[in-house]
Amino acid sequence: DVKVTQSSRYLVKRTGEKVFLECVQDMDHENMFWYRQDPGLGLRLIYFSYDVKMKEKGDIPEGYSVSREKKERFSLILESASTNQTSMYLCASSFPLRSFSNYGYTFGSGTRLTVV
Amino acid sequence: QKEVEQDPGPLSVPEGAIVSLNCTYSNSAFQYFMWYRQYSRKGPELLMYTYSSGNKEDGRFTAQVDKSSKYISLFIRDSQPSDSATYLCAMSETSGSRLTFGEGTQLTVNP
């Protein structure tokens, strides 16, 4: 019954490595989002996408990029991992504006990334 | 100043208590208001949503929105140990668009 799947629950990477976080949803949602969650800061939006091959910067895009080649898959890329990117990363998806009966996001279980 | 303010707690109550969780916000364009529940080591799950001002009830949960005061609340009646989680408020300007979250309130219901 899993609807939003994140490829890894726990990940440990070295400083400077290129890191890929994968997210797949099976609900045919147009919208997909990447957040990071940190104590004291809550959830902060990194990037989002309203359609295939479309991406928009969120509030904290620096040091990250994204890829959306297929509707169901949204990848977050850390170009050169740094210790301040140690965090819980959450992927979410939702229907767009026209679907008034479908509010809110469906989240994945998260990837806890540690950069050493 | 954060766009959405939420007291992070922690909040500890005995089983059966009424719990009140609150958020304030500054963006008057917000129209959709949600509450998410997040258990430890899990992603958030949608608990309640409301559009514009008013109340919405679902079992032991009641969500209230007062747009004039830019204030939203979640009430939990007859709280249970299984309600122990972090509760996040969230809001958006349009349905399906990006959400802005509060920091989350950590709730523990003691048996």
Short mmCIF file of C-alpha atoms in Angstrom, two decimals:
data_model
loop_
_atom_site.label_atom_id
_atom_site.label_comp_id
_atom_site.label_asym_id
_atom_site.label_seq_id
_atom_site.Cartn_x
_atom_site.Cartn_y
_atom_site.Cartn_z
CA ASP A 1 0.00 0.00 0.00
CA VAL A 2 3.07 2.25 -0.30
CA LYS A 3 2.30 5.33 -2.41
CA VAL A 4 5.43 7.51 -2.19
CA THR A 5 8.65 5.54 -2.04
CA GLN A 6 12.03 6.97 -1.19
CA SER A 7 14.90 4.76 -2.24
CA SER A 8 16.84 4.77 1.02
CA ARG A 9 15.86 5.14 4.68
CA TYR A 10 19.40 5.81 5.89
CA LEU A 11 22.39 7.03 3.93
CA VAL A 12 25.94 7.94 4.94
CA LYS A 13 28.07 9.85 2.45
CA ARG A 14 31.43 11.57 2.49
CA THR A 15 31.98 15.30 2.06
CA GLY A 16 32.31 16.19 -1.60
CA GLU A 17 30.43 13.17 -2.92
CA LYS A 18 27.60 13.56 -5.40
CA VAL A 19 24.46 12.17 -3.80
CA PHE A 20 21.23 11.07 -5.47
CA LEU A 21 17.99 10.75 -3.53
CA GLU A 22 15.22 9.06 -5.46
CA CYS A 23 11.47 9.39 -5.01
CA VAL A 24 8.75 7.49 -6.85
CA GLN A 25 4.99 7.90 -6.50
CA ASP A 26 2.28 5.63 -7.88
CA MET A 27 -0.73 7.94 -7.51
CA ASP A 28 -0.41 9.73 -10.86
CA HIS A 29 0.21 13.04 -9.04
CA GLU A 30 1.39 15.97 -11.14
CA ASN A 31 3.06 17.83 -8.29
CA MET A 32 6.14 16.63 -6.46
CA PHE A 33 8.20 18.27 -3.73
CA TRP A 34 11.45 17.85 -1.85
CA TYR A 35 11.72 19.11 1.74
CA ARG A 36 14.36 18.81 4.39
CA GLN A 37 13.42 18.58 8.06
CA ASP A 38 15.70 19.81 10.83
CA PRO A 39 15.10 20.25 14.57
CA GLY A 40 14.11 23.80 15.36
CA LEU A 41 13.61 24.65 11.69
CA GLY A 42 10.75 22.38 10.66
CA LEU A 43 10.20 21.44 7.02
CA ARG A 44 11.85 23.66 4.44
CA LEU A 45 11.12 23.44 0.74
CA ILE A 46 14.13 22.72 -1.47
CA TYR A 47 12.64 22.22 -4.94
CA PHE A 48 9.29 21.36 -6.44
CA SER A 49 7.86 20.35 -9.78
CA TYR A 50 4.38 20.79 -11.25
CA ASP A 51 5.03 18.73 -14.38
CA VAL A 52 7.53 16.49 -16.13
CA LYS A 53 10.80 18.27 -16.94
CA MET A 54 9.61 21.29 -14.97
CA LYS A 55 11.25 22.45 -11.74
CA GLU A 56 10.99 25.43 -9.45
CA LYS A 57 13.31 26.55 -6.67
CA GLY A 58 11.94 26.46 -3.18
CA ASP A 59 13.23 28.37 -0.19
CA ILE A 60 16.62 26.68 0.18
CA PRO A 61 17.79 25.41 -3.24
CA GLU A 62 21.50 26.22 -2.82
CA GLY A 63 23.67 23.13 -3.12
CA TYR A 64 20.86 21.04 -4.60
CA SER A 65 19.45 20.26 -8.02
CA VAL A 66 16.56 18.08 -9.17
CA SER A 67 15.52 15.97 -12.11
CA ARG A 68 12.07 14.96 -13.27
CA GLU A 69 12.25 12.96 -16.46
CA LYS A 70 9.11 10.93 -15.76
CA LYS A 71 5.87 11.91 -14.04
CA GLU A 72 6.26 9.38 -11.24
CA ARG A 73 9.91 10.04 -10.38
CA PHE A 74 11.52 13.10 -8.80
CA SER A 75 15.21 12.98 -7.92
CA LEU A 76 17.13 15.27 -5.58
CA ILE A 77 20.83 15.71 -6.27
CA LEU A 78 23.42 17.03 -3.87
CA GLU A 79 26.13 18.19 -6.23
CA SER A 80 28.92 18.11 -3.64
CA ALA A 81 27.71 16.94 -0.25
CA SER A 82 28.64 19.00 2.78
CA THR A 83 28.19 18.35 6.49
CA ASN A 84 25.49 21.05 6.75
CA GLN A 85 23.36 18.95 4.41
CA THR A 86 23.04 16.27 7.06
CA SER A 87 19.29 16.10 7.52
CA MET A 88 16.05 14.20 7.05
CA TYR A 89 14.89 14.54 3.45
CA LEU A 90 11.21 14.14 2.68
CA CYS A 91 9.61 13.73 -0.71
CA ALA A 92 5.92 14.48 -1.24
CA SER A 93 3.41 14.52 -4.07
CA SER A 94 -0.03 16.00 -4.62
CA PHE A 95 -2.73 16.67 -7.18
CA PRO A 96 -2.76 20.11 -8.81
CA LEU A 97 -5.11 23.02 -8.32
CA ARG A 98 -7.94 21.65 -10.46
CA SER A 99 -8.50 18.69 -8.13
CA PHE A 100 -10.37 20.50 -5.38
CA SER A 101 -11.31 17.28 -3.62
CA ASN A 102 -7.71 16.23 -3.16
CA TYR A 103 -6.02 18.43 -0.64
CA GLY A 104 -2.68 17.98 0.93
CA TYR A 105 0.47 16.04 0.25
CA THR A 106 1.32 12.38 0.50
CA PHE A 107 4.76 12.01 2.00
CA GLY A 108 7.36 9.32 1.73
CA SER A 109 8.96 7.87 4.85
CA GLY A 110 12.03 10.04 4.50
CA THR A 111 15.76 9.52 3.97
CA ARG A 112 18.03 10.33 6.85
CA LEU A 113 21.26 11.48 5.26
CA THR A 114 24.46 11.86 7.21
CA VAL A 115 27.43 13.57 5.55
CA VAL A 116 30.76 12.86 7.24
CA GLN B 1 10.04 36.35 11.30
CA LYS B 2 8.71 32.98 10.22
CA GLU B 3 5.65 32.92 8.00
CA VAL B 4 4.06 30.25 10.21
CA GLU B 5 4.68 30.10 13.94
CA GLN B 6 4.06 26.97 16.00
CA ASP B 7 5.11 26.26 19.57
CA PRO B 8 7.43 23.24 19.36
CA GLY B 9 6.60 22.04 22.86
CA PRO B 10 7.21 19.38 24.03
CA LEU B 11 3.69 18.93 25.34
CA SER B 12 2.94 16.12 27.78
CA VAL B 13 -0.62 15.27 28.88
CA PRO B 14 -2.36 12.38 30.68
CA GLU B 15 -4.52 9.97 28.76
CA GLY B 16 -8.03 11.30 28.30
CA ALA B 17 -7.03 14.96 28.35
CA ILE B 18 -8.16 17.50 25.79
CA VAL B 19 -5.22 18.72 23.75
CA SER B 20 -5.05 22.09 22.02
CA LEU B 21 -2.44 22.74 19.34
CA ASN B 22 -2.10 26.12 17.66
CA CYS B 23 -0.42 27.99 14.85
CA THR B 24 -0.34 31.62 13.82
CA TYR B 25 0.57 32.92 10.41
CA SER B 26 1.31 36.19 8.69
CA ASN B 27 0.37 35.60 5.03
CA SER B 28 -3.24 36.67 4.51
CA ALA B 29 -3.31 34.86 1.14
CA PHE B 30 -3.34 31.45 2.82
CA GLN B 31 -6.68 29.75 2.19
CA TYR B 32 -6.03 26.04 2.75
CA PHE B 33 -5.09 24.81 6.18
CA MET B 34 -3.93 21.38 7.15
CA TRP B 35 -2.72 19.40 10.10
CA TYR B 36 -0.24 16.58 9.66
CA ARG B 37 0.75 13.95 12.19
CA GLN B 38 4.27 12.54 12.14
CA TYR B 39 5.26 9.49 14.11
CA SER B 40 8.89 8.94 14.96
CA ARG B 41 11.00 7.89 11.95
CA LYS B 42 8.03 8.27 9.59
CA GLY B 43 6.90 10.83 7.05
CA PRO B 44 4.03 13.19 7.94
CA GLU B 45 0.50 12.02 7.19
CA LEU B 46 -2.49 14.26 6.53
CA LEU B 47 -4.82 14.39 9.51
CA MET B 48 -7.24 17.24 8.86
CA TYR B 49 -7.77 19.93 6.28
CA THR B 50 -10.03 22.97 6.07
CA TYR B 51 -10.68 25.62 3.50
CA SER B 52 -10.97 29.23 4.65
CA SER B 53 -12.45 29.99 8.09
CA GLY B 54 -14.59 27.65 10.14
CA ASN B 55 -14.56 24.38 12.01
CA LYS B 56 -14.22 20.80 10.88
CA GLU B 57 -14.71 17.73 13.03
CA ASP B 58 -13.54 14.18 12.43
CA GLY B 59 -13.99 11.78 15.31
CA ARG B 60 -11.91 12.99 18.24
CA PHE B 61 -10.26 15.72 16.16
CA THR B 62 -11.53 19.24 15.52
CA ALA B 63 -9.76 21.78 13.35
CA GLN B 64 -10.57 25.49 13.64
CA VAL B 65 -9.50 28.34 11.39
CA ASP B 66 -9.89 32.02 12.24
CA LYS B 67 -8.62 33.94 9.23
CA SER B 68 -9.38 37.30 10.81
CA SER B 69 -6.90 36.52 13.57
CA LYS B 70 -4.60 34.43 11.35
CA TYR B 71 -4.86 31.62 13.87
CA ILE B 72 -5.56 27.91 13.47
CA SER B 73 -6.10 25.22 16.08
CA LEU B 74 -6.34 21.48 16.36
CA PHE B 75 -8.21 19.97 19.31
CA ILE B 76 -7.87 16.33 20.31
CA ARG B 77 -10.54 15.00 22.66
CA ASP B 78 -10.06 11.95 24.87
CA SER B 79 -6.39 11.80 23.93
CA GLN B 80 -4.79 8.36 23.66
CA PRO B 81 -1.17 7.17 23.95
CA SER B 82 -1.37 6.38 20.23
CA ASP B 83 -1.79 10.13 19.61
CA SER B 84 1.80 10.66 20.76
CA ALA B 85 3.50 12.19 17.74
CA THR B 86 4.65 15.48 16.27
CA TYR B 87 1.82 17.59 14.89
CA LEU B 88 2.59 19.99 12.06
CA CYS B 89 0.34 22.72 10.80
CA ALA B 90 0.58 23.59 7.13
CA MET B 91 -1.06 26.05 4.81
CA SER B 92 -1.13 27.11 1.19
CA GLU B 93 -2.58 29.80 -1.02
CA THR B 94 -4.11 27.39 -3.50
CA SER B 95 -5.07 23.72 -3.41
CA GLY B 96 -2.20 21.45 -4.40
CA SER B 97 0.38 24.23 -4.39
CA ARG B 98 3.41 24.46 -2.16
CA LEU B 99 2.75 24.18 1.54
CA THR B 100 4.34 26.26 4.26
CA PHE B 101 4.78 24.30 7.47
CA GLY B 102 5.01 25.19 11.10
CA GLU B 103 7.89 23.79 13.09
CA GLY B 104 5.75 21.06 14.63
CA THR B 105 4.62 20.39 18.21
CA GLN B 106 5.83 17.22 19.90
CA LEU B 107 2.98 15.65 21.89
CA THR B 108 3.23 12.82 24.42
CA VAL B 109 0.08 11.27 25.89
CA ASN B 110 0.92 9.35 29.04
CA PRO B 111 -1.11 6.23 29.98
#
